Amino acid sequence: NQERGWTTVSYSVPDLIDLRHRSQSMDVAAADGASFNLSGGDRPERLSGRMVTANFFRVVGIQPAMGRSFTRDEEREGQDRVAIISDGLWHRRFGADPAVLGTTMTLDGDGYTVVGVMPPKFWWGRDTETELWVPMGFTGEESRSSHYIEAYGRLKDGATHELAQQEAYSIAQQLAAEYPESNTGMGARLVAMRDAVFDEGFKSGSLISTVAVAFVLLIACANVANLLLTHAAGRDREVALRGALGANRSRIVRQFLTEAVIVSLVGGLLGLGISVFGIRALVSLMPPDFPRVTDIHLSGRVLLFTAGVSILTGIIFGLAPALESSKSNVVDALKEGGRGGTAGKSAKLRKALVVGEVSLALVLLVSSALLVKGFARVMLTDLGFDRSDVLTLRLTLPKNDYPDTASVAAFHHEIKSRFEAIPGVQAASATTILPLQGGSGTYYTLPGEEVQDDSQRKIAAFRYILPQYFDAMDMTLLRGRDFEATDKGDMPRVIVVNETLAERHWSEDDPLGKQILFGSGPREIIGVVSDARYGDAEDAPDPMVYFPILQGAVRSVSWAIETTGPPTDIVPSVRAEILSVDSNLPAYNVRSLEDAVALSLGGDTIMAKIMAVLALVALVLALGGVYGVMAYMVSQRTQELGIRMALGAQTKDVMAMVVRQGTKLSAIGVVVGLAVALGVTRGLAFFLHGVSPFDPVTFSTVGIVLLVAGVAAAYFPARRATKVDPIVALHNE
């Protein structure tokens, strides 16, 4: 009954060591994100990895399937050149060779000895793509002010979550008292691992999807029940004859239930066949960091669940037709021309089922429309840059090969020139983080301001960029100039700010030439650029500061290459130019900026896509139900309609009467559905982007559309009824 959890507070290395030594209720480990250039073989590649403490796998509760875990000695810098690889990397790169243990792989120019291979499909948190783990190499000289490590804890025997929370907070307070300069205000909060991975968004999305699927199932079952009622109404004489021959009511009910369950099971089998393609489509919609997305497949549990649901729905929705049929009047049913009573008795039930179908379909349509509207609002938002013609990729330079600012700047200059020489390239530049791909912030003050601690400093987002970044992204330089190749390490420190930051401090003045003070010293503003959204697409632009890459040894950058044609057409040329400069340097995350933006929004848009598909299925089923009931009602009234027309009733009057009945059912369903939707859509608020869950335009539009669709479903049976020859209708029985 042990819990796994992590603190949402980032720790410095000294704080982590203190926490690990002082904690009595938890075994504490830590991890930090990392990635590596793997060279050698046919082609270099970029690996997603983690730096972890020696006890990480013990805390996680999973040990390598081959080899060993890390030792405490390997936590020291210089002793940390060992690695544990994933099962996927072992198969892909090493051909699943058992002799991989003890071999050396080259990561960022350094040799690492492979000491272990993890079990298949091992993942931790949301690290579904991690392929490599290496030890954290501590020097003993790390800064206590540098908080960046995620701490994880496994409760020891007898400990509780509450006790561990109190202890972690107490230790944080002790460290704040002992090291006030770096730890004042720091706390600790423990979150169970299952809650961190399957968070509010995941739980809400799963619940909403489950309810939506249940609605579709109910609509489908209502259709089946209507068909069974209709079929049963035509079997009055058969049932009566069986009763006259000695069959009791329970036997008749069992017969009808058996037929209903068989139909339901056949439907379940067909559904399983279709689900093979549906699962593939669903997985393709999922963002890469969706928990255990690769584990979504048909399994024995799914088959048993499908069988159980099929049998249960067959029994529940076949029970009403079975009971109705068993009530058949033997004498009336056996009379020549007798209709029996089942059709009349079941008419109300059929109408109620149609109303239920329409109301459930409306709830799904309203929910889907709200989600799609929110999705469209995000996609159509002006992000402040052009994402249509830009190829993006990421390069990370190993420190061993590029040890200083001069060597890093030389590489950036060389590769930029080569990219710009590729046919079809208009501009090429780079930044530390592309829009909507993450954030970074920095403290700053203005000259003359006095601050006592960081809480009094202002915060701005920042990016490092190369010259022509604004050209490649089609951002407008409003004042001043862009960075130039001469803005290098030995030149005056300069920055470009965005419009929001300029308005914050110099709305009535010219910001050019003004200075801003950062931790690294003062910087002079040389330009003002238009705003772009780098965080959430729906949020207002943050105050932004752009630093020149050439004035710092920035080794990991994302390139933005503006093209005249489809961005992906130049990928082979781009890769060739990179390898010609450095044959050990892999390009990764190679995609168009359009795809990069869509990928960043994937988790927010998946609900819109799923609900749209379910709503479309629900609409088709609901309209099919309305059509089926109206068609049956018209067929039952053939003689009546023939008499009306024989007595002089106009075609339009007959059509209006039939359509009016169908419209009434649809209208009642719409009203009921709107009332239910008002309660259901409140739960969608987490996934809506600037759209009210009670948006009146969406509610009214969907209601009108569904009502019109219901009228159309009733129109065709009505039209067919008017074409019946009155003489034929009068002899129908």
XYZ file of C-alpha atoms in Angstrom:
733
model
C 0.000 0.000 0.000
C 2.906 2.349 -0.537
C 2.332 5.532 -2.507
C 4.600 6.988 -5.098
C 4.689 10.736 -5.321
C 6.764 13.756 -6.058
C 7.097 17.246 -4.714
C 6.074 20.040 -7.033
C 8.902 22.146 -5.597
C 12.220 22.117 -7.468
C 15.281 21.434 -5.307
C 18.884 22.486 -5.573
C 21.514 19.758 -5.269
C 22.517 20.704 -1.673
C 18.843 20.891 -0.650
C 18.186 17.504 -2.210
C 21.081 15.924 -0.308
C 19.822 17.432 2.950
C 16.283 16.242 2.265
C 17.525 12.739 1.504
C 19.556 12.559 4.726
C 16.941 14.102 7.013
C 13.793 12.373 5.796
C 12.658 9.502 8.018
C 9.384 8.734 6.257
C 10.515 8.583 2.629
C 13.230 7.150 0.473
C 14.028 10.229 -1.633
C 15.369 10.195 -5.194
C 15.651 12.862 -7.859
C 15.673 13.296 -11.621
C 16.257 16.022 -14.146
C 15.522 16.154 -17.844
C 18.385 15.673 -20.282
C 19.031 14.787 -23.897
C 22.133 13.572 -25.675
C 23.672 13.396 -29.120
C 24.396 9.752 -29.844
C 27.116 9.485 -32.450
C 28.595 6.517 -34.228
C 26.786 4.067 -36.442
C 25.117 5.026 -39.709
C 23.769 8.357 -38.532
C 23.820 10.438 -35.350
C 20.582 10.827 -33.437
C 19.201 12.760 -30.503
C 18.107 10.745 -27.469
C 15.670 11.887 -24.827
C 17.084 11.042 -21.413
C 17.072 11.659 -17.688
C 19.783 12.297 -15.133
C 18.853 10.443 -11.950
C 20.196 9.675 -8.504
C 21.552 6.191 -7.822
C 18.448 5.153 -5.867
C 15.979 6.381 -8.508
C 14.992 2.954 -9.805
C 14.635 1.589 -6.279
C 12.261 4.435 -5.426
C 10.368 3.881 -8.667
C 10.114 0.197 -7.837
C 11.436 -1.059 -11.179
C 14.874 -2.531 -11.771
C 16.652 -3.107 -15.099
C 15.608 -6.255 -16.928
C 19.269 -6.814 -17.809
C 22.346 -5.650 -15.972
C 22.255 -3.461 -12.873
C 21.165 -0.125 -11.519
C 23.483 2.737 -10.562
C 25.627 2.789 -7.442
C 26.118 5.629 -4.973
C 29.760 6.000 -6.102
C 28.495 6.800 -9.611
C 26.769 9.931 -8.310
C 30.177 11.663 -8.251
C 31.389 13.686 -11.221
C 33.997 11.711 -13.109
C 32.453 8.400 -12.005
C 29.131 9.036 -13.777
C 29.990 7.845 -17.288
C 27.593 4.897 -17.193
C 24.165 4.554 -18.755
C 21.016 2.464 -18.628
C 19.105 2.248 -21.919
C 15.471 1.560 -22.749
C 14.275 -1.683 -24.268
C 13.305 0.235 -27.419
C 16.782 1.718 -27.853
C 18.344 -1.680 -27.195
C 16.333 -3.203 -30.036
C 16.616 -0.255 -32.440
C 20.276 0.663 -32.044
C 21.873 -2.531 -30.764
C 19.742 -5.201 -32.431
C 18.702 -6.623 -29.016
C 22.238 -7.975 -28.597
C 22.652 -9.415 -25.038
C 26.330 -8.475 -25.242
C 25.401 -4.780 -25.104
C 26.272 -4.709 -21.386
C 29.756 -3.332 -20.949
C 29.908 -1.726 -24.395
C 30.631 1.968 -24.815
C 28.314 4.451 -26.494
C 29.360 8.010 -27.394
C 27.089 10.663 -25.900
C 27.893 14.335 -26.532
C 31.431 13.297 -27.348
C 31.977 11.335 -24.112
C 32.105 7.550 -23.739
C 29.421 5.966 -21.522
C 29.410 2.308 -20.499
C 26.066 0.536 -20.814
C 25.325 -1.176 -17.481
C 21.630 -1.987 -17.816
C 18.551 -2.345 -20.039
C 15.097 -1.428 -18.726
C 12.018 -3.660 -19.168
C 9.783 -3.117 -22.217
C 7.329 -0.197 -22.028
C 8.871 1.197 -18.849
C 7.802 4.800 -18.325
C 7.775 7.182 -15.406
C 5.500 10.172 -14.978
C 4.979 11.559 -18.457
C 8.425 10.476 -19.672
C 6.997 8.130 -22.268
C 9.808 8.826 -24.756
C 12.827 8.550 -22.436
C 15.416 6.188 -23.883
C 18.426 6.770 -21.667
C 19.252 7.255 -17.983
C 22.589 8.436 -16.591
C 23.638 9.231 -13.005
C 23.658 12.745 -11.617
C 27.304 13.605 -11.208
C 27.592 15.787 -8.086
C 30.756 17.860 -7.513
C 29.968 19.012 -3.976
C 30.255 22.620 -5.130
C 26.736 23.083 -6.541
C 24.885 26.286 -5.705
C 22.093 26.080 -3.156
C 20.301 28.869 -5.045
C 19.950 26.846 -8.244
C 16.611 25.062 -7.848
C 15.924 22.801 -10.810
C 15.711 19.168 -9.639
C 12.494 17.175 -9.276
C 12.408 15.172 -6.052
C 10.529 11.883 -5.777
C 9.718 9.880 -2.682
C 8.542 6.378 -1.823
C 6.906 6.069 1.575
C 8.665 3.765 3.985
C 6.773 1.039 5.831
C 4.339 2.543 8.329
C 4.532 6.082 6.917
C 1.521 7.931 5.566
C 1.115 10.637 2.963
C 0.145 13.147 5.660
C 3.201 12.340 7.782
C 5.515 12.652 4.768
C 3.936 15.975 3.834
C 4.472 17.368 7.327
C 8.051 16.132 7.398
C 8.921 17.532 3.957
C 7.477 20.926 4.899
C 9.328 20.879 8.217
C 12.632 20.149 6.469
C 11.949 22.992 4.015
C 11.424 25.346 6.953
C 14.653 24.162 8.564
C 16.576 24.844 5.352
C 14.948 28.275 5.049
C 16.143 29.115 8.571
C 19.649 27.773 7.928
C 20.056 29.303 4.446
C 17.755 32.340 4.283
C 19.467 33.858 1.239
C 18.557 30.938 -1.020
C 15.644 29.204 0.696
C 13.391 31.911 2.128
C 9.822 31.230 1.073
C 10.535 27.693 -0.134
C 8.099 24.996 0.873
C 7.177 21.441 -0.076
C 4.014 19.836 -1.350
C 3.643 16.128 -2.010
C 1.443 14.917 -4.844
C 0.635 11.235 -5.351
C 2.105 9.985 -8.589
C -1.229 8.829 -9.960
C -2.667 12.325 -9.405
C 0.296 13.995 -11.070
C 0.144 11.803 -14.173
C -3.605 11.398 -14.396
C -4.303 15.033 -13.556
C -7.488 17.082 -13.661
C -7.417 17.383 -17.433
C -6.957 13.650 -17.912
C -9.668 12.734 -15.404
C -12.140 15.283 -16.762
C -11.445 14.251 -20.339
C -11.831 10.557 -19.543
C -15.108 11.133 -17.685
C -16.543 13.318 -20.446
C -15.518 10.838 -23.138
C -17.009 7.945 -21.173
C -20.300 9.788 -20.695
C -20.354 10.730 -24.384
C -19.775 7.116 -25.440
C -22.521 6.026 -23.032
C -24.865 8.538 -24.663
C -24.095 7.118 -28.101
C -24.654 3.602 -26.747
C -28.021 4.636 -25.301
C -29.058 6.227 -28.600
C -28.077 3.078 -30.485
C -29.908 0.906 -27.968
C -33.007 3.088 -28.258
C -32.925 2.526 -32.018
C -32.632 -1.222 -31.516
C -35.462 -1.176 -28.984
C -37.656 0.692 -31.469
C -36.859 -1.850 -34.157
C -37.663 -4.713 -31.776
C -40.949 -3.065 -30.772
C -41.852 -2.602 -34.431
C -40.917 -6.178 -35.220
C -42.866 -7.450 -32.216
C -45.956 -5.512 -33.278
C -46.083 -7.543 -36.501
C -45.811 -10.842 -34.644
C -49.046 -10.649 -32.661
C -50.612 -13.578 -34.498
C -47.441 -15.671 -34.070
C -47.331 -14.959 -30.323
C -51.050 -15.622 -29.982
C -50.696 -18.907 -31.813
C -47.810 -19.944 -29.562
C -49.945 -19.060 -26.546
C -52.877 -21.033 -27.891
C -50.574 -24.017 -28.322
C -49.517 -23.872 -24.661
C -46.532 -21.552 -24.488
C -46.654 -19.562 -21.256
C -45.692 -15.895 -20.938
C -42.215 -16.531 -19.484
C -41.285 -18.742 -22.420
C -42.374 -16.077 -24.890
C -40.381 -13.443 -22.994
C -37.296 -15.692 -23.012
C -37.630 -16.184 -26.764
C -37.758 -12.450 -27.434
C -34.889 -11.750 -25.021
C -32.773 -14.436 -26.686
C -33.354 -12.823 -30.067
C -32.481 -9.398 -28.645
C -29.261 -10.661 -27.050
C -28.222 -12.394 -30.302
C -28.761 -9.144 -32.209
C -26.793 -7.270 -29.537
C -23.897 -9.751 -29.630
C -23.714 -9.578 -33.423
C -23.604 -5.794 -33.129
C -20.857 -6.080 -30.533
C -18.780 -8.306 -32.839
C -19.182 -5.849 -35.706
C -18.212 -3.050 -33.344
C -15.047 -4.872 -32.338
C -14.095 -5.234 -35.986
C -14.610 -1.546 -36.646
C -12.770 -0.655 -33.421
C -9.489 -1.914 -34.894
C -9.527 1.086 -37.221
C -11.087 3.348 -34.591
C -8.262 2.664 -32.126
C -5.672 3.561 -34.753
C -7.485 6.821 -35.445
C -7.771 7.555 -31.715
C -4.076 6.958 -31.078
C -3.184 9.236 -33.992
C -5.119 12.051 -32.279
C -3.279 11.669 -28.981
C -0.393 13.997 -28.081
C 2.956 12.215 -27.574
C 2.998 12.811 -23.804
C -0.452 11.279 -23.277
C -0.054 8.682 -20.500
C 0.386 5.136 -21.833
C -0.929 5.987 -25.294
C 1.104 3.103 -26.756
C -0.770 0.663 -24.506
C -4.155 1.415 -26.112
C -5.167 -1.792 -27.879
C -7.700 -4.598 -27.868
C -7.134 -6.952 -24.955
C -8.860 -9.774 -23.162
C -10.366 -7.327 -20.664
C -11.794 -5.251 -23.511
C -13.297 -8.354 -25.124
C -14.912 -9.422 -21.858
C -16.223 -5.904 -21.274
C -17.680 -5.791 -24.796
C -19.347 -9.164 -24.329
C -20.783 -8.078 -20.984
C -22.096 -4.781 -22.339
C -23.593 -6.508 -25.385
C -25.458 -9.078 -23.272
C -26.599 -6.478 -20.739
C -27.883 -4.030 -23.359
C -29.618 -6.847 -25.204
C -31.440 -7.849 -22.025
C -32.317 -4.310 -20.890
C -33.484 -2.976 -24.242
C -35.068 -6.213 -25.362
C -37.105 -6.566 -22.185
C -39.749 -3.970 -23.077
C -40.537 -5.477 -26.507
C -40.582 -8.945 -24.948
C -43.050 -7.936 -22.247
C -45.245 -6.065 -24.727
C -45.372 -9.049 -27.067
C -46.253 -11.461 -24.256
C -49.387 -9.420 -23.477
C -50.941 -10.120 -26.877
C -54.708 -10.867 -26.812
C -55.123 -14.352 -28.278
C -58.732 -13.951 -29.482
C -58.249 -10.533 -31.083
C -54.934 -11.476 -32.620
C -56.373 -14.605 -34.273
C -59.380 -12.809 -35.737
C -59.312 -12.265 -39.478
C -57.921 -8.785 -40.054
C -57.292 -8.210 -36.394
C -54.309 -6.030 -35.585
C -53.877 -7.045 -32.014
C -53.033 -4.536 -29.312
C -49.285 -4.492 -29.202
C -48.740 -1.760 -31.764
C -51.008 0.680 -29.967
C -49.625 -0.100 -26.529
C -46.024 0.269 -27.613
C -46.556 3.538 -29.515
C -45.968 5.674 -26.438
C -42.801 3.775 -25.582
C -41.472 4.212 -29.128
C -42.153 7.942 -28.987
C -40.437 8.198 -25.596
C -37.390 6.439 -26.995
C -37.247 8.890 -29.913
C -37.455 11.847 -27.536
C -34.622 10.338 -25.518
C -32.495 9.826 -28.645
C -32.959 13.410 -29.776
C -32.213 14.848 -26.334
C -29.016 12.800 -25.912
C -27.881 13.693 -29.426
C -28.436 17.369 -28.679
C -26.291 17.169 -25.533
C -23.443 15.662 -27.559
C -23.867 18.178 -30.370
C -23.834 21.142 -27.988
C -20.774 19.792 -26.162
C -18.965 19.129 -29.434
C -19.882 22.539 -30.839
C -18.517 24.286 -27.741
C -15.244 22.354 -27.900
C -14.835 22.930 -31.633
C -15.622 26.611 -31.167
C -12.927 26.864 -28.506
C -10.484 24.968 -30.719
C -11.237 27.248 -33.678
C -10.761 30.288 -31.478
C -7.270 29.092 -30.583
C -6.319 28.120 -34.136
C -7.587 31.394 -35.619
C -5.980 33.567 -32.969
C -3.378 35.951 -34.337
C -0.226 34.587 -32.716
C 1.924 37.456 -33.933
C 3.959 35.391 -36.411
C 3.450 33.492 -39.659
C 3.495 29.734 -39.124
C 2.619 28.681 -42.678
C 5.998 28.615 -44.439
C 8.611 27.879 -41.781
C 10.629 24.700 -41.210
C 11.815 24.163 -37.645
C 14.458 21.866 -36.207
C 16.622 21.711 -33.120
C 20.402 21.394 -32.785
C 22.390 20.940 -29.576
C 26.145 21.419 -29.655
C 28.223 19.196 -27.312
C 30.301 21.224 -24.869
C 33.354 19.065 -25.552
C 33.343 20.021 -29.228
C 32.203 23.627 -28.747
C 33.782 24.725 -25.455
C 33.498 28.528 -25.653
C 31.478 31.431 -27.011
C 33.741 31.862 -30.043
C 33.378 28.252 -31.251
C 29.599 28.292 -30.690
C 29.230 31.598 -32.548
C 31.359 30.316 -35.418
C 29.152 27.252 -35.829
C 25.940 29.291 -35.768
C 27.358 31.700 -38.358
C 28.510 28.871 -40.635
C 25.317 26.846 -40.511
C 23.166 29.957 -40.944
C 25.048 30.843 -44.128
C 24.626 27.289 -45.451
C 20.896 27.232 -44.708
C 20.403 30.564 -46.469
C 22.188 29.220 -49.565
C 19.689 26.340 -49.982
C 17.340 27.017 -52.947
C 13.891 28.069 -51.732
C 15.074 29.524 -48.414
C 14.170 33.175 -47.752
C 15.591 33.580 -44.249
C 17.165 31.394 -41.578
C 17.618 32.146 -37.906
C 17.451 30.494 -34.504
C 16.061 30.925 -31.003
C 16.340 29.093 -27.724
C 12.604 28.279 -27.564
C 10.071 28.432 -30.381
C 6.610 29.938 -29.805
C 4.221 27.751 -27.785
C 7.028 25.266 -27.052
C 7.794 26.327 -23.480
C 8.662 29.322 -21.385
C 11.520 31.039 -19.627
C 11.588 34.078 -17.387
C 14.107 36.453 -15.881
C 14.147 39.087 -13.142
C 14.949 42.654 -14.087
C 14.935 46.175 -12.686
C 15.214 49.647 -14.140
C 18.066 52.038 -13.336
C 17.444 53.874 -10.082
C 15.121 51.261 -8.588
C 16.070 49.853 -5.195
C 15.051 46.293 -4.378
C 15.710 44.238 -1.260
C 15.049 40.737 -2.648
C 13.790 38.918 -5.735
C 10.138 39.306 -4.718
C 10.420 43.030 -5.527
C 11.932 42.511 -8.962
C 9.890 42.548 -12.152
C 9.698 39.475 -14.379
C 9.827 39.227 -18.164
C 9.941 36.277 -20.547
C 13.096 36.023 -22.621
C 14.562 34.344 -25.660
C 18.039 34.272 -27.185
C 17.932 34.774 -30.955
C 20.194 35.077 -33.967
C 19.962 37.976 -36.448
C 16.984 37.847 -38.868
C 14.814 35.851 -36.473
C 12.060 38.443 -36.823
C 12.304 38.204 -40.628
C 12.039 34.403 -40.581
C 8.956 34.580 -38.329
C 7.405 37.550 -40.171
C 7.356 39.676 -37.028
C 7.400 43.461 -37.441
C 10.275 45.547 -36.145
C 8.465 48.669 -34.906
C 11.447 50.780 -33.847
C 15.227 50.654 -33.952
C 17.154 47.780 -35.450
C 17.526 44.017 -35.354
C 20.602 42.230 -34.034
C 23.551 42.071 -36.409
C 26.537 39.783 -36.831
C 28.639 42.428 -35.073
C 26.640 42.050 -31.816
C 29.137 39.530 -30.485
C 30.640 38.741 -27.091
C 33.132 41.614 -27.033
C 30.632 44.266 -28.157
C 28.222 46.391 -26.013
C 25.437 44.339 -24.406
C 22.159 44.993 -26.252
C 18.564 43.725 -26.277
C 15.347 44.016 -28.269
C 12.062 44.244 -26.356
C 8.509 43.580 -27.452
C 5.706 46.104 -27.654
C 4.145 45.012 -24.347
C 7.338 45.595 -22.371
C 7.895 48.947 -24.062
C 4.343 50.019 -23.203
C 4.793 48.874 -19.600
C 7.596 51.340 -18.908
C 7.836 53.851 -21.768
C 4.321 54.416 -23.046
C 5.012 58.163 -23.233
C 8.684 57.961 -24.156
C 11.052 56.400 -26.658
C 12.513 53.154 -25.228
C 15.491 53.145 -27.628
C 18.715 53.757 -25.757
C 17.143 52.982 -22.373
C 18.772 50.392 -20.120
C 17.394 47.400 -18.231
C 19.343 45.747 -15.420
C 19.578 41.946 -15.330
C 21.556 39.578 -13.155
C 24.295 39.562 -15.788
C 24.446 43.367 -15.869
C 22.864 46.261 -17.790
C 21.625 45.951 -21.362
C 20.719 48.707 -23.816
C 17.490 48.590 -25.840
C 18.225 48.832 -29.580
C 14.833 47.817 -30.980
C 11.127 47.237 -30.330
C 9.345 44.353 -32.076
C 5.672 43.462 -32.394
C 4.091 41.149 -29.832
C 3.924 37.391 -30.337
C 2.258 34.787 -28.174
C 4.843 32.433 -26.707
C 2.812 30.947 -23.826
C -0.829 29.886 -24.142
C -2.320 30.931 -27.449
C -5.357 32.449 -25.746
C -3.408 34.568 -23.241
C -2.255 38.126 -23.789
C 1.389 38.440 -24.901
C 3.918 38.506 -22.062
C 6.542 41.237 -21.706
C 9.444 39.807 -23.710
C 13.175 40.468 -23.917
C 15.309 39.177 -26.785
C 19.045 38.635 -26.178
C 21.593 38.039 -28.975
C 22.802 34.437 -29.123
C 26.207 35.627 -30.318
C 26.838 37.294 -26.947
C 26.585 33.997 -25.064
C 27.586 30.363 -25.494
C 24.054 29.167 -26.322
C 24.524 25.619 -27.547
C 20.930 24.353 -27.814
C 18.765 26.259 -30.294
C 15.705 25.802 -32.497
C 16.128 26.920 -36.088
C 13.371 28.687 -38.020
C 13.870 28.543 -41.796
C 11.411 30.541 -43.913
C 10.775 28.959 -47.320
C 9.106 29.872 -50.595
C 7.538 26.434 -50.965
C 6.415 23.599 -48.663
C 8.811 23.666 -45.682
C 9.367 19.909 -45.600
C 10.730 19.912 -49.167
C 14.083 21.250 -47.975
C 14.583 18.715 -45.153
C 17.094 16.511 -47.065
C 19.165 19.564 -48.008
C 19.098 20.879 -44.436
C 20.256 17.541 -43.000
C 23.029 17.306 -45.582
C 24.336 20.781 -44.705
C 24.387 19.977 -40.988
C 26.323 16.742 -41.490
C 28.765 18.488 -43.804
C 29.647 20.878 -40.974
C 29.608 18.281 -38.167
C 29.071 14.614 -39.002
C 28.300 13.781 -35.355
C 25.535 16.364 -34.961
C 21.918 15.137 -35.297
C 19.008 17.377 -36.222
C 15.877 16.526 -34.247
C 12.286 17.741 -33.856
C 12.314 18.412 -37.594
C 8.853 19.625 -38.575
C 7.025 22.613 -40.009
C 6.158 25.419 -37.624
C 2.500 24.742 -38.410
C 2.886 21.173 -37.151
C 4.894 22.323 -34.124
C 2.117 24.716 -33.094
C -0.565 22.068 -33.689
C 1.442 19.556 -31.633
C 1.711 21.994 -28.740
C -2.069 22.384 -28.801
C -2.689 18.630 -29.184
C -3.711 17.989 -25.594
C -6.195 20.868 -25.705
C -7.803 19.894 -29.000
C -8.144 16.143 -28.649
C -11.457 16.482 -26.800
C -12.873 18.601 -29.623
C -11.943 15.942 -32.185
C -13.296 13.005 -30.172
C -16.537 14.764 -29.284
C -17.085 15.886 -32.890
C -16.907 12.281 -34.102
C -19.224 11.021 -31.352
C -21.678 13.870 -31.967
C -21.809 13.050 -35.691
C -22.539 9.390 -34.926
C -25.203 10.423 -32.408
C -26.858 12.759 -34.922
C -27.050 10.048 -37.583
C -28.475 7.546 -35.080
C -31.016 10.006 -33.692
C -32.255 11.034 -37.130
C -32.414 7.369 -38.083
C -34.582 6.781 -35.024
C -36.958 9.622 -35.884
C -37.187 8.427 -39.469
C -37.821 4.807 -38.444
C -40.586 5.672 -35.999
C -42.287 8.037 -38.426
C -42.053 5.489 -41.239
C -43.625 2.832 -39.029
C -46.351 5.157 -37.776
C -47.219 6.076 -41.368
C -47.340 2.396 -42.376
C -49.711 1.685 -39.483
C -51.981 4.531 -40.588
C -52.100 3.640 -44.276
C -55.822 2.845 -44.155
C -56.612 6.008 -42.174
C -54.652 8.177 -44.586
C -56.353 6.507 -47.540
C -59.767 7.274 -46.074
C -58.774 10.913 -45.462
C -57.587 11.297 -49.034
C -60.661 9.501 -50.394
C -62.843 11.980 -48.497
C -61.025 14.900 -50.121
C -58.054 15.647 -47.894
C -55.356 17.570 -49.758
C -51.853 16.158 -50.151
C -50.353 19.119 -48.302
C -52.739 18.573 -45.383
C -51.742 14.926 -45.024
C -48.065 15.825 -45.243
C -48.457 18.602 -42.687
C -50.213 16.239 -40.259
C -47.480 13.610 -40.454
C -44.626 16.136 -40.332
C -46.283 17.851 -37.374
C -46.192 14.625 -35.395
C -42.492 14.106 -36.151
C -41.737 17.738 -35.374
C -43.487 17.433 -32.027
C -41.275 14.514 -31.005
C -38.148 16.356 -32.128
C -39.194 19.558 -30.361
C -39.778 17.753 -27.078
C -36.388 16.052 -27.449
C -34.702 19.405 -28.152
C -36.245 21.040 -25.078
C -35.260 18.143 -22.826
C -31.791 18.032 -24.372
C -31.201 21.749 -23.839
C -32.108 21.390 -20.167
C -29.707 18.440 -19.754
C -26.964 20.210 -21.731
C -27.082 23.198 -19.374
C -25.963 20.886 -16.589
C -23.519 18.772 -18.582
C -21.516 21.506 -20.318
C -20.362 22.936 -16.992
C -17.906 20.038 -16.860
C -16.347 21.105 -20.176
C -15.002 24.392 -18.809
C -11.489 22.919 -18.401
C -11.225 22.322 -22.166
C -12.865 25.493 -23.468
C -10.680 28.381 -24.579
C -12.454 31.665 -24.001
C -15.864 30.116 -24.717
C -18.618 30.065 -22.113
C -20.014 26.596 -21.324
C -23.441 28.249 -21.541
C -22.854 30.041 -24.853
C -26.382 31.037 -26.011
C -25.458 31.154 -29.703
C -24.208 27.574 -29.637
C -27.209 26.284 -27.699
C -29.761 28.007 -29.944
C -27.965 27.094 -33.179
C -27.650 23.413 -32.305
C -31.274 23.317 -31.120
C -32.513 24.807 -34.401
C -30.297 22.546 -36.520
C -31.467 19.413 -34.726
C -35.117 20.522 -34.963
C -34.799 21.140 -38.700
C -33.060 17.774 -39.107
C -35.934 16.125 -37.214
C -38.467 17.775 -39.512
C -36.508 16.533 -42.514
C -36.485 12.993 -41.077
C -40.283 13.117 -40.800
C -40.763 14.699 -44.231
C -39.823 11.680 -46.353
C -42.250 9.187 -44.728
C -44.926 11.887 -45.012
C -44.189 12.398 -48.679
C -44.344 8.663 -49.321
C -47.700 8.478 -47.527
C -49.258 11.035 -49.874
C -48.371 8.903 -52.893
C -50.451 5.942 -51.714
C -53.469 5.230 -53.931
C -56.597 5.657 -51.737
C -58.177 2.536 -53.308
C -55.106 0.468 -52.441
C -55.048 1.952 -48.941
C -58.711 1.066 -48.336
C -58.007 -2.546 -49.278
C -54.798 -2.652 -47.225
C -56.236 -4.975 -44.626
